[in-house]
Amino acid sequence: MKTKIILDVDPGHDDAVAILLAAKHESLDLRGITVVAGNQVLEKTVQNTLNMCSMAEIDVPVYAGQASPLFRDQEVAANIHGESGLDGPQFPESTKQVEAQGAVDFIIEECLKYDKELVLIPTGPLTNIALALIKEPRIKKGIKEIVLMGGAYGLGNHTPSAEFNIYVDPEAAHVVFESGLPVTMVGLDLTHQAKAYPHVVERIKQINSPVAKVVVELLEFFGFTYERVFGFEAPPLHDVCAVAYVIDRSLIKTRKLPVVIDTNKGPCYGRTVCDFYGVTGKPANVDVALELDQDRFWDLLIETLQKY
Ligand code: BDR
Ligand code: CA
């Protein structure tokens, strides 16, 4: 049976590739794509989602969610993803429309239909997911688990302590991490093992399809900013890792740890504090991603892209 998923995104170059994987892999039943503000303002992340779906002929409903975090001011990552949030490729005019229903209400409605069946895959700030949990706590009954891209047990990327998705809305992350639901945190420690080196980009180029061409253009722009901002030799496809893990658990080694979000407004605001040594005595609440099987990860992505 296919795994029912909702993908919650803020495209974003890696979100855009995550959409392609989630929509085409035969083991997944993508019920809807919900969009949140993050890498860019909501208007732009929604348009980017519609552009990707239209370009790749993905027939899945798209829902617009929250335009700003629960409590704090919005922050975007234009330095990484450009002014549009998806700089690089030129998209033809989208033929796809956003749904009238809002993302939070869609998440609630969909979760209430099932009994521990739905997997939520958030790859942006956790505002939509947290708000759905706050507005209708009974949705927990429908959720099998949450596999999110965010956080780090090591270094942050938006501040020295915090990863971007968690930093943008730490209070929302707190709601999700303390929800009691099974949560897997696919953080930077893992996603930095998914760098799209030139030999990977070359394999995607070889597919020689319009969708593959867009992916290559996305990777070229993303590679350029990752080099400029972080000095990385290749751009990491963070968000794709979370989707890949839902498809194939053997791709990522995890360890269940006590994890809390720092919501104090100091230098560690938005940090995912992971207790490896059990010194807090707190119960382990989060499966933390540690190690990626890189070869099989790229094979999975490239085989799926070949289906477009
Ligand atoms: C995360 O932040 C965004 O820039 C990416 O899309 C990814 O979800 C990495 O920190
Ligand atoms: Ca993202």
PDB file of C-alpha atoms and ligand atoms in Angstrom:
ATOM      1  CA  MET A   1       0.000   0.000   0.000  1.00  0.00           C
ATOM      2  CA  LYS A   2       1.201   3.500  -0.802  1.00  0.00           C
ATOM      3  CA  THR A   3       2.179   5.808   2.056  1.00  0.00           C
ATOM      4  CA  LYS A   4      -0.152   8.788   2.290  1.00  0.00           C
ATOM      5  CA  ILE A   5       1.820  11.996   2.675  1.00  0.00           C
ATOM      6  CA  ILE A   6       1.363  15.745   2.853  1.00  0.00           C
ATOM      7  CA  LEU A   7       4.408  17.733   1.795  1.00  0.00           C
ATOM      8  CA  ASP A   8       4.673  21.144   3.454  1.00  0.00           C
ATOM      9  CA  VAL A   9       7.150  23.322   1.563  1.00  0.00           C
ATOM     10  CA  ASP A  10       8.687  26.798   1.106  1.00  0.00           C
ATOM     11  CA  PRO A  11      10.380  26.526  -2.339  1.00  0.00           C
ATOM     12  CA  GLY A  12      13.320  26.960  -2.285  1.00  0.00           C
ATOM     13  CA  HIS A  13      15.600  24.993  -4.610  1.00  0.00           C
ATOM     14  CA  ASP A  14      15.773  21.827  -2.511  1.00  0.00           C
ATOM     15  CA  ASP A  15      12.020  21.960  -1.774  1.00  0.00           C
ATOM     16  CA  ALA A  16      11.427  22.078  -5.534  1.00  0.00           C
ATOM     17  CA  VAL A  17      13.373  18.847  -6.065  1.00  0.00           C
ATOM     18  CA  ALA A  18      11.638  17.300  -3.037  1.00  0.00           C
ATOM     19  CA  ILE A  19       8.299  18.001  -4.753  1.00  0.00           C
ATOM     20  CA  LEU A  20       9.483  16.097  -7.843  1.00  0.00           C
ATOM     21  CA  LEU A  21      10.487  13.066  -5.766  1.00  0.00           C
ATOM     22  CA  ALA A  22       7.330  13.068  -3.637  1.00  0.00           C
ATOM     23  CA  ALA A  23       4.993  13.415  -6.610  1.00  0.00           C
ATOM     24  CA  LYS A  24       6.483  10.684  -8.784  1.00  0.00           C
ATOM     25  CA  HIS A  25       7.665   7.892  -6.492  1.00  0.00           C
ATOM     26  CA  GLU A  26       5.319   4.923  -6.773  1.00  0.00           C
ATOM     27  CA  SER A  27       5.386   4.166  -3.039  1.00  0.00           C
ATOM     28  CA  LEU A  28       3.913   7.576  -2.114  1.00  0.00           C
ATOM     29  CA  ASP A  29       0.381   8.916  -2.304  1.00  0.00           C
ATOM     30  CA  LEU A  30       0.861  12.698  -2.250  1.00  0.00           C
ATOM     31  CA  ARG A  31      -2.483  13.981  -0.926  1.00  0.00           C
ATOM     32  CA  GLY A  32      -1.595  17.649  -1.238  1.00  0.00           C
ATOM     33  CA  ILE A  33       1.206  20.174  -1.172  1.00  0.00           C
ATOM     34  CA  THR A  34       0.890  22.846   1.497  1.00  0.00           C
ATOM     35  CA  VAL A  35       2.982  25.969   1.305  1.00  0.00           C
ATOM     36  CA  VAL A  36       4.439  28.204   3.997  1.00  0.00           C
ATOM     37  CA  ALA A  37       6.491  31.396   4.059  1.00  0.00           C
ATOM     38  CA  GLY A  38      10.181  30.681   4.606  1.00  0.00           C
ATOM     39  CA  ASN A  39      12.826  30.910   1.939  1.00  0.00           C
ATOM     40  CA  GLN A  40      10.748  33.751   0.554  1.00  0.00           C
ATOM     41  CA  VAL A  41       7.446  35.485   1.352  1.00  0.00           C
ATOM     42  CA  LEU A  42       4.324  33.344   0.978  1.00  0.00           C
ATOM     43  CA  GLU A  43       3.214  34.878  -2.310  1.00  0.00           C
ATOM     44  CA  LYS A  44       6.511  33.820  -3.878  1.00  0.00           C
ATOM     45  CA  THR A  45       6.737  30.333  -2.307  1.00  0.00           C
ATOM     46  CA  VAL A  46       3.191  29.627  -3.516  1.00  0.00           C
ATOM     47  CA  GLN A  47       3.990  30.845  -7.027  1.00  0.00           C
ATOM     48  CA  ASN A  48       7.175  28.760  -7.067  1.00  0.00           C
ATOM     49  CA  THR A  49       5.216  25.663  -6.048  1.00  0.00           C
ATOM     50  CA  LEU A  50       2.649  26.285  -8.794  1.00  0.00           C
ATOM     51  CA  ASN A  51       5.422  26.879 -11.342  1.00  0.00           C
ATOM     52  CA  MET A  52       7.160  23.607 -10.463  1.00  0.00           C
ATOM     53  CA  CYS A  53       3.927  21.598 -10.538  1.00  0.00           C
ATOM     54  CA  SER A  54       2.817  23.168 -13.794  1.00  0.00           C
ATOM     55  CA  MET A  55       6.194  22.668 -15.449  1.00  0.00           C
ATOM     56  CA  ALA A  56       6.425  19.001 -14.349  1.00  0.00           C
ATOM     57  CA  GLU A  57       2.694  18.330 -14.934  1.00  0.00           C
ATOM     58  CA  ILE A  58       2.133  17.346 -11.320  1.00  0.00           C
ATOM     59  CA  ASP A  59      -1.583  17.012 -10.760  1.00  0.00           C
ATOM     60  CA  VAL A  60      -1.726  17.494  -6.989  1.00  0.00           C
ATOM     61  CA  PRO A  61      -3.647  20.265  -5.177  1.00  0.00           C
ATOM     62  CA  VAL A  62      -1.580  23.130  -3.762  1.00  0.00           C
ATOM     63  CA  TYR A  63      -2.737  25.009  -0.642  1.00  0.00           C
ATOM     64  CA  ALA A  64      -1.412  28.352   0.602  1.00  0.00           C
ATOM     65  CA  GLY A  65      -0.641  28.468   4.318  1.00  0.00           C
ATOM     66  CA  GLN A  66       0.731  30.933   6.839  1.00  0.00           C
ATOM     67  CA  ALA A  67       2.379  34.123   5.636  1.00  0.00           C
ATOM     68  CA  SER A  68       4.306  34.668   8.863  1.00  0.00           C
ATOM     69  CA  PRO A  69       5.578  32.757  11.907  1.00  0.00           C
ATOM     70  CA  LEU A  70       3.403  32.224  15.009  1.00  0.00           C
ATOM     71  CA  PHE A  71       4.894  35.066  17.030  1.00  0.00           C
ATOM     72  CA  ARG A  72       7.922  36.616  15.443  1.00  0.00           C
ATOM     73  CA  ASP A  73       8.678  38.659  12.357  1.00  0.00           C
ATOM     74  CA  GLN A  74       9.192  36.889   9.110  1.00  0.00           C
ATOM     75  CA  GLU A  75      12.705  36.202   7.865  1.00  0.00           C
ATOM     76  CA  VAL A  76      13.608  34.958   4.373  1.00  0.00           C
ATOM     77  CA  ALA A  77      16.679  33.344   2.794  1.00  0.00           C
ATOM     78  CA  ALA A  78      17.104  35.469  -0.344  1.00  0.00           C
ATOM     79  CA  ASN A  79      20.884  35.152   0.045  1.00  0.00           C
ATOM     80  CA  ILE A  80      20.543  31.418  -0.676  1.00  0.00           C
ATOM     81  CA  HIS A  81      17.471  31.106  -2.910  1.00  0.00           C
ATOM     82  CA  GLY A  82      17.433  34.488  -4.656  1.00  0.00           C
ATOM     83  CA  GLU A  83      14.823  37.242  -4.945  1.00  0.00           C
ATOM     84  CA  SER A  84      12.166  34.932  -6.372  1.00  0.00           C
ATOM     85  CA  GLY A  85      12.964  32.146  -3.881  1.00  0.00           C
ATOM     86  CA  LEU A  86      13.679  29.903  -6.867  1.00  0.00           C
ATOM     87  CA  ASP A  87      16.196  31.834  -8.935  1.00  0.00           C
ATOM     88  CA  GLY A  88      17.875  30.152 -11.892  1.00  0.00           C
ATOM     89  CA  PRO A  89      15.412  28.570 -14.321  1.00  0.00           C
ATOM     90  CA  GLN A  90      12.932  30.556 -16.395  1.00  0.00           C
ATOM     91  CA  PHE A  91       9.506  29.015 -15.853  1.00  0.00           C
ATOM     92  CA  PRO A  92       6.782  29.228 -18.484  1.00  0.00           C
ATOM     93  CA  GLU A  93       3.596  30.828 -17.201  1.00  0.00           C
ATOM     94  CA  SER A  94       1.929  28.449 -14.734  1.00  0.00           C
ATOM     95  CA  THR A  95      -1.387  26.905 -15.722  1.00  0.00           C
ATOM     96  CA  LYS A  96      -2.015  25.727 -12.177  1.00  0.00           C
ATOM     97  CA  GLN A  97      -4.158  27.511  -9.587  1.00  0.00           C
ATOM     98  CA  VAL A  98      -3.858  27.485  -5.832  1.00  0.00           C
ATOM     99  CA  GLU A  99      -6.826  25.906  -3.987  1.00  0.00           C
ATOM    100  CA  ALA A 100      -9.365  28.163  -2.257  1.00  0.00           C
ATOM    101  CA  GLN A 101      -9.048  26.202   0.998  1.00  0.00           C
ATOM    102  CA  GLY A 102      -6.161  27.251   3.251  1.00  0.00           C
ATOM    103  CA  ALA A 103      -3.283  24.894   4.051  1.00  0.00           C
ATOM    104  CA  VAL A 104      -4.018  24.628   7.780  1.00  0.00           C
ATOM    105  CA  ASP A 105      -7.653  23.693   7.168  1.00  0.00           C
ATOM    106  CA  PHE A 106      -6.632  21.191   4.496  1.00  0.00           C
ATOM    107  CA  ILE A 107      -4.138  19.547   6.877  1.00  0.00           C
ATOM    108  CA  ILE A 108      -6.827  19.331   9.565  1.00  0.00           C
ATOM    109  CA  GLU A 109      -9.467  17.936   7.210  1.00  0.00           C
ATOM    110  CA  GLU A 110      -7.113  15.364   5.738  1.00  0.00           C
ATOM    111  CA  CYS A 111      -5.704  14.181   9.082  1.00  0.00           C
ATOM    112  CA  LEU A 112      -9.187  13.714  10.542  1.00  0.00           C
ATOM    113  CA  LYS A 113     -10.008  11.233   7.756  1.00  0.00           C
ATOM    114  CA  TYR A 114      -7.427   8.659   8.827  1.00  0.00           C
ATOM    115  CA  ASP A 115      -6.245   6.520  11.671  1.00  0.00           C
ATOM    116  CA  LYS A 116      -2.465   6.839  12.073  1.00  0.00           C
ATOM    117  CA  GLU A 117      -1.961   6.704   8.323  1.00  0.00           C
ATOM    118  CA  LEU A 118      -0.700  10.089   7.202  1.00  0.00           C
ATOM    119  CA  VAL A 119       2.952  11.052   7.157  1.00  0.00           C
ATOM    120  CA  LEU A 120       3.587  14.806   7.290  1.00  0.00           C
ATOM    121  CA  ILE A 121       6.807  15.926   5.619  1.00  0.00           C
ATOM    122  CA  PRO A 122       7.531  19.566   6.444  1.00  0.00           C
ATOM    123  CA  THR A 123      10.548  21.003   4.655  1.00  0.00           C
ATOM    124  CA  GLY A 124      10.105  24.636   5.671  1.00  0.00           C
ATOM    125  CA  PRO A 125       9.343  26.484   8.913  1.00  0.00           C
ATOM    126  CA  LEU A 126       6.829  24.512  11.008  1.00  0.00           C
ATOM    127  CA  THR A 127       4.148  27.229  11.179  1.00  0.00           C
ATOM    128  CA  ASN A 128       1.430  25.407   9.195  1.00  0.00           C
ATOM    129  CA  ILE A 129       1.871  22.127  11.051  1.00  0.00           C
ATOM    130  CA  ALA A 130       1.978  23.740  14.507  1.00  0.00           C
ATOM    131  CA  LEU A 131      -1.097  25.828  13.792  1.00  0.00           C
ATOM    132  CA  ALA A 132      -3.038  22.767  12.616  1.00  0.00           C
ATOM    133  CA  LEU A 133      -2.079  20.963  15.860  1.00  0.00           C
ATOM    134  CA  ILE A 134      -3.112  23.975  17.948  1.00  0.00           C
ATOM    135  CA  LYS A 135      -6.383  24.570  16.098  1.00  0.00           C
ATOM    136  CA  GLU A 136      -7.492  20.944  16.100  1.00  0.00           C
ATOM    137  CA  PRO A 137      -5.515  18.679  18.452  1.00  0.00           C
ATOM    138  CA  ARG A 138      -7.614  15.673  17.378  1.00  0.00           C
ATOM    139  CA  ILE A 139      -5.671  15.573  14.104  1.00  0.00           C
ATOM    140  CA  LYS A 140      -3.032  13.580  15.990  1.00  0.00           C
ATOM    141  CA  LYS A 141      -5.185  10.498  15.524  1.00  0.00           C
ATOM    142  CA  GLY A 142      -4.664  10.586  11.768  1.00  0.00           C
ATOM    143  CA  ILE A 143      -0.930  11.223  11.807  1.00  0.00           C
ATOM    144  CA  LYS A 144       1.416   8.259  11.680  1.00  0.00           C
ATOM    145  CA  GLU A 145       4.512  10.399  11.991  1.00  0.00           C
ATOM    146  CA  ILE A 146       6.224  13.659  11.086  1.00  0.00           C
ATOM    147  CA  VAL A 147       9.480  13.480   9.136  1.00  0.00           C
ATOM    148  CA  LEU A 148      10.838  17.004   8.951  1.00  0.00           C
ATOM    149  CA  MET A 149      13.851  18.739   7.474  1.00  0.00           C
ATOM    150  CA  GLY A 150      15.170  21.100  10.092  1.00  0.00           C
ATOM    151  CA  GLY A 151      17.529  21.558  12.983  1.00  0.00           C
ATOM    152  CA  ALA A 152      21.027  20.301  13.657  1.00  0.00           C
ATOM    153  CA  TYR A 153      22.771  18.683  16.571  1.00  0.00           C
ATOM    154  CA  GLY A 154      25.941  20.410  15.388  1.00  0.00           C
ATOM    155  CA  LEU A 155      26.356  23.810  13.796  1.00  0.00           C
ATOM    156  CA  GLY A 156      23.529  26.025  12.600  1.00  0.00           C
ATOM    157  CA  ASN A 157      23.405  27.668   9.181  1.00  0.00           C
ATOM    158  CA  HIS A 158      21.267  30.762   9.796  1.00  0.00           C
ATOM    159  CA  THR A 159      22.857  31.583  13.131  1.00  0.00           C
ATOM    160  CA  PRO A 160      25.871  29.793  14.607  1.00  0.00           C
ATOM    161  CA  SER A 161      23.387  27.771  16.704  1.00  0.00           C
ATOM    162  CA  ALA A 162      20.265  27.413  14.607  1.00  0.00           C
ATOM    163  CA  GLU A 163      19.205  25.923  11.304  1.00  0.00           C
ATOM    164  CA  PHE A 164      17.017  28.152   9.084  1.00  0.00           C
ATOM    165  CA  ASN A 165      13.662  26.279   9.206  1.00  0.00           C
ATOM    166  CA  ILE A 166      13.673  26.038  12.987  1.00  0.00           C
ATOM    167  CA  TYR A 167      15.065  29.551  13.509  1.00  0.00           C
ATOM    168  CA  VAL A 168      12.304  31.156  11.426  1.00  0.00           C
ATOM    169  CA  ASP A 169       9.615  29.794  13.750  1.00  0.00           C
ATOM    170  CA  PRO A 170      11.073  28.264  16.932  1.00  0.00           C
ATOM    171  CA  GLU A 171       7.755  28.395  18.797  1.00  0.00           C
ATOM    172  CA  ALA A 172       6.093  26.362  16.035  1.00  0.00           C
ATOM    173  CA  ALA A 173       8.961  23.879  16.182  1.00  0.00           C
ATOM    174  CA  HIS A 174       8.452  23.616  19.948  1.00  0.00           C
ATOM    175  CA  VAL A 175       4.780  22.699  19.389  1.00  0.00           C
ATOM    176  CA  VAL A 176       5.731  19.980  16.897  1.00  0.00           C
ATOM    177  CA  PHE A 177       8.644  18.530  18.892  1.00  0.00           C
ATOM    178  CA  GLU A 178       6.545  18.394  22.074  1.00  0.00           C
ATOM    179  CA  SER A 179       3.443  17.021  20.336  1.00  0.00           C
ATOM    180  CA  GLY A 180       4.005  13.438  21.464  1.00  0.00           C
ATOM    181  CA  LEU A 181       3.785  12.329  17.824  1.00  0.00           C
ATOM    182  CA  PRO A 182       6.649  10.296  16.356  1.00  0.00           C
ATOM    183  CA  VAL A 183       9.038  12.919  14.943  1.00  0.00           C
ATOM    184  CA  THR A 184      12.115  12.339  12.812  1.00  0.00           C
ATOM    185  CA  MET A 185      14.479  15.286  12.538  1.00  0.00           C
ATOM    186  CA  VAL A 186      16.457  15.270   9.317  1.00  0.00           C
ATOM    187  CA  GLY A 187      18.861  18.035  10.208  1.00  0.00           C
ATOM    188  CA  LEU A 188      21.928  19.649   8.685  1.00  0.00           C
ATOM    189  CA  ASP A 189      24.239  16.985  10.092  1.00  0.00           C
ATOM    190  CA  LEU A 190      22.509  14.562   7.729  1.00  0.00           C
ATOM    191  CA  THR A 191      21.637  16.804   4.794  1.00  0.00           C
ATOM    192  CA  HIS A 192      25.192  18.045   4.398  1.00  0.00           C
ATOM    193  CA  GLN A 193      25.945  14.449   3.359  1.00  0.00           C
ATOM    194  CA  ALA A 194      23.653  15.005   0.338  1.00  0.00           C
ATOM    195  CA  LYS A 195      25.808  17.424  -1.654  1.00  0.00           C
ATOM    196  CA  ALA A 196      25.084  17.391  -5.374  1.00  0.00           C
ATOM    197  CA  TYR A 197      28.654  17.097  -6.684  1.00  0.00           C
ATOM    198  CA  PRO A 198      29.352  17.599 -10.417  1.00  0.00           C
ATOM    199  CA  HIS A 199      29.141  13.843 -11.136  1.00  0.00           C
ATOM    200  CA  VAL A 200      25.591  13.833  -9.717  1.00  0.00           C
ATOM    201  CA  VAL A 201      24.611  16.916 -11.741  1.00  0.00           C
ATOM    202  CA  GLU A 202      26.056  15.222 -14.822  1.00  0.00           C
ATOM    203  CA  ARG A 203      23.866  12.148 -14.267  1.00  0.00           C
ATOM    204  CA  ILE A 204      20.797  14.402 -14.048  1.00  0.00           C
ATOM    205  CA  LYS A 205      21.879  16.239 -17.209  1.00  0.00           C
ATOM    206  CA  GLN A 206      22.075  12.904 -19.020  1.00  0.00           C
ATOM    207  CA  ILE A 207      18.331  12.344 -18.439  1.00  0.00           C
ATOM    208  CA  ASN A 208      17.886  15.018 -21.067  1.00  0.00           C
ATOM    209  CA  SER A 209      14.258  15.943 -20.327  1.00  0.00           C
ATOM    210  CA  PRO A 210      12.701  19.379 -19.716  1.00  0.00           C
ATOM    211  CA  VAL A 211      12.269  18.542 -16.012  1.00  0.00           C
ATOM    212  CA  ALA A 212      15.881  17.376 -15.672  1.00  0.00           C
ATOM    213  CA  LYS A 213      17.005  20.589 -17.370  1.00  0.00           C
ATOM    214  CA  VAL A 214      15.166  22.665 -14.758  1.00  0.00           C
ATOM    215  CA  VAL A 215      16.720  20.582 -11.954  1.00  0.00           C
ATOM    216  CA  VAL A 216      20.186  21.190 -13.382  1.00  0.00           C
ATOM    217  CA  GLU A 217      19.510  24.940 -13.567  1.00  0.00           C
ATOM    218  CA  LEU A 218      18.261  24.894  -9.981  1.00  0.00           C
ATOM    219  CA  LEU A 219      21.395  23.073  -8.857  1.00  0.00           C
ATOM    220  CA  GLU A 220      23.642  25.498 -10.723  1.00  0.00           C
ATOM    221  CA  PHE A 221      22.140  28.526  -8.951  1.00  0.00           C
ATOM    222  CA  PHE A 222      22.011  26.715  -5.575  1.00  0.00           C
ATOM    223  CA  GLY A 223      25.615  25.601  -6.017  1.00  0.00           C
ATOM    224  CA  PHE A 224      26.677  29.149  -6.727  1.00  0.00           C
ATOM    225  CA  THR A 225      25.086  30.572  -3.551  1.00  0.00           C
ATOM    226  CA  TYR A 226      26.294  27.700  -1.361  1.00  0.00           C
ATOM    227  CA  GLU A 227      29.803  28.326  -2.576  1.00  0.00           C
ATOM    228  CA  ARG A 228      29.516  32.074  -2.000  1.00  0.00           C
ATOM    229  CA  VAL A 229      27.810  31.954   1.416  1.00  0.00           C
ATOM    230  CA  PHE A 230      29.217  28.794   3.001  1.00  0.00           C
ATOM    231  CA  GLY A 231      32.252  27.947   0.869  1.00  0.00           C
ATOM    232  CA  PHE A 232      30.701  24.557   0.053  1.00  0.00           C
ATOM    233  CA  GLU A 233      32.023  22.711  -2.984  1.00  0.00           C
ATOM    234  CA  ALA A 234      28.478  21.531  -3.873  1.00  0.00           C
ATOM    235  CA  PRO A 235      24.917  22.376  -2.759  1.00  0.00           C
ATOM    236  CA  PRO A 236      23.185  20.054  -0.257  1.00  0.00           C
ATOM    237  CA  LEU A 237      19.695  18.869  -1.219  1.00  0.00           C
ATOM    238  CA  HIS A 238      18.385  19.111   2.346  1.00  0.00           C
ATOM    239  CA  ASP A 239      14.664  18.668   1.809  1.00  0.00           C
ATOM    240  CA  VAL A 240      14.983  15.749  -0.587  1.00  0.00           C
ATOM    241  CA  CYS A 241      16.518  13.704   2.245  1.00  0.00           C
ATOM    242  CA  ALA A 242      13.301  13.841   4.302  1.00  0.00           C
ATOM    243  CA  VAL A 243      11.190  12.562   1.393  1.00  0.00           C
ATOM    244  CA  ALA A 244      13.762   9.884   0.543  1.00  0.00           C
ATOM    245  CA  TYR A 245      13.669   8.611   4.127  1.00  0.00           C
ATOM    246  CA  VAL A 246       9.900   8.143   3.981  1.00  0.00           C
ATOM    247  CA  ILE A 247      10.359   6.119   0.789  1.00  0.00           C
ATOM    248  CA  ASP A 248      13.213   3.971   2.096  1.00  0.00           C
ATOM    249  CA  ARG A 249      14.073   3.780   5.804  1.00  0.00           C
ATOM    250  CA  SER A 250      17.319   1.962   5.094  1.00  0.00           C
ATOM    251  CA  LEU A 251      18.789   5.122   3.514  1.00  0.00           C
ATOM    252  CA  ILE A 252      19.286   6.932   6.812  1.00  0.00           C
ATOM    253  CA  LYS A 253      20.550   5.769  10.201  1.00  0.00           C
ATOM    254  CA  THR A 254      18.790   7.497  13.091  1.00  0.00           C
ATOM    255  CA  ARG A 255      19.030   7.549  16.860  1.00  0.00           C
ATOM    256  CA  LYS A 256      16.218   8.361  19.278  1.00  0.00           C
ATOM    257  CA  LEU A 257      17.239  11.201  21.578  1.00  0.00           C
ATOM    258  CA  PRO A 258      15.720  13.771  23.915  1.00  0.00           C
ATOM    259  CA  VAL A 259      15.490  16.972  21.835  1.00  0.00           C
ATOM    260  CA  VAL A 260      14.206  20.384  22.898  1.00  0.00           C
ATOM    261  CA  ILE A 261      13.918  23.644  21.007  1.00  0.00           C
ATOM    262  CA  ASP A 262      15.579  26.640  22.595  1.00  0.00           C
ATOM    263  CA  THR A 263      12.912  29.355  22.631  1.00  0.00           C
ATOM    264  CA  ASN A 264      14.953  31.765  24.736  1.00  0.00           C
ATOM    265  CA  LYS A 265      15.693  34.853  22.695  1.00  0.00           C
ATOM    266  CA  GLY A 266      19.456  34.667  23.123  1.00  0.00           C
ATOM    267  CA  PRO A 267      22.254  33.484  20.820  1.00  0.00           C
ATOM    268  CA  CYS A 268      20.852  29.924  20.791  1.00  0.00           C
ATOM    269  CA  TYR A 269      17.271  30.918  19.848  1.00  0.00           C
ATOM    270  CA  GLY A 270      15.920  28.221  17.544  1.00  0.00           C
ATOM    271  CA  ARG A 271      18.575  25.650  18.397  1.00  0.00           C
ATOM    272  CA  THR A 272      17.562  21.975  18.427  1.00  0.00           C
ATOM    273  CA  VAL A 273      19.273  20.850  21.622  1.00  0.00           C
ATOM    274  CA  CYS A 274      20.002  17.117  21.289  1.00  0.00           C
ATOM    275  CA  ASP A 275      20.941  15.157  24.408  1.00  0.00           C
ATOM    276  CA  PHE A 276      23.302  12.456  23.125  1.00  0.00           C
ATOM    277  CA  TYR A 277      24.587  11.444  26.564  1.00  0.00           C
ATOM    278  CA  GLY A 278      21.203  11.395  28.298  1.00  0.00           C
ATOM    279  CA  VAL A 279      22.414  13.984  30.789  1.00  0.00           C
ATOM    280  CA  THR A 280      19.007  15.666  31.043  1.00  0.00           C
ATOM    281  CA  GLY A 281      17.289  12.442  32.088  1.00  0.00           C
ATOM    282  CA  LYS A 282      14.434  13.408  29.756  1.00  0.00           C
ATOM    283  CA  PRO A 283      12.650  10.750  27.681  1.00  0.00           C
ATOM    284  CA  ALA A 284      13.823  10.423  24.082  1.00  0.00           C
ATOM    285  CA  ASN A 285      11.222  12.109  21.857  1.00  0.00           C
ATOM    286  CA  VAL A 286      12.847  12.521  18.434  1.00  0.00           C
ATOM    287  CA  ASP A 287      14.569  10.224  15.954  1.00  0.00           C
ATOM    288  CA  VAL A 288      17.601  12.211  14.881  1.00  0.00           C
ATOM    289  CA  ALA A 289      19.069  11.459  11.450  1.00  0.00           C
ATOM    290  CA  LEU A 290      22.777  10.644  11.600  1.00  0.00           C
ATOM    291  CA  GLU A 291      24.087   8.937   8.490  1.00  0.00           C
ATOM    292  CA  LEU A 292      23.026   8.871   4.831  1.00  0.00           C
ATOM    293  CA  ASP A 293      23.672   6.081   2.348  1.00  0.00           C
ATOM    294  CA  GLN A 294      24.728   8.570  -0.316  1.00  0.00           C
ATOM    295  CA  ASP A 295      25.011   6.293  -3.344  1.00  0.00           C
ATOM    296  CA  ARG A 296      21.579   4.782  -2.853  1.00  0.00           C
ATOM    297  CA  PHE A 297      20.096   8.215  -2.122  1.00  0.00           C
ATOM    298  CA  TRP A 298      21.268   9.602  -5.465  1.00  0.00           C
ATOM    299  CA  ASP A 299      20.158   6.436  -7.290  1.00  0.00           C
ATOM    300  CA  LEU A 300      16.680   6.802  -5.833  1.00  0.00           C
ATOM    301  CA  LEU A 301      16.402  10.464  -6.814  1.00  0.00           C
ATOM    302  CA  ILE A 302      17.805  10.023 -10.312  1.00  0.00           C
ATOM    303  CA  GLU A 303      15.684   6.930 -11.077  1.00  0.00           C
ATOM    304  CA  THR A 304      12.595   8.902 -10.039  1.00  0.00           C
ATOM    305  CA  LEU A 305      13.564  11.964 -12.088  1.00  0.00           C
ATOM    306  CA  GLN A 306      13.904   9.663 -15.106  1.00  0.00           C
ATOM    307  CA  LYS A 307      10.151   9.035 -14.894  1.00  0.00           C
ATOM    308  CA  TYR A 308       9.338  12.633 -15.867  1.00  0.00           C
TER     309      TYR A 308
HETATM  310  C1  BDR B   1      16.571  24.520   4.928  1.00  0.00           C
HETATM  311  O1  BDR B   1      16.397  25.924   4.776  1.00  0.00           O
HETATM  312  C2  BDR B   1      16.023  26.232   3.458  1.00  0.00           C
HETATM  313  O2  BDR B   1      16.845  27.230   2.944  1.00  0.00           O
HETATM  314  C3  BDR B   1      16.102  24.956   2.655  1.00  0.00           C
HETATM  315  O3  BDR B   1      15.025  24.888   1.737  1.00  0.00           O
HETATM  316  C4  BDR B   1      16.008  23.869   3.693  1.00  0.00           C
HETATM  317  O4  BDR B   1      14.672  23.490   3.932  1.00  0.00           O
HETATM  318  C5  BDR B   1      18.037  24.242   5.169  1.00  0.00           C
HETATM  319  O5  BDR B   1      18.452  24.905   6.314  1.00  0.00           O
HETATM  320 CA    CA B   2      12.842  24.219   2.549  1.00  0.00          CA
END
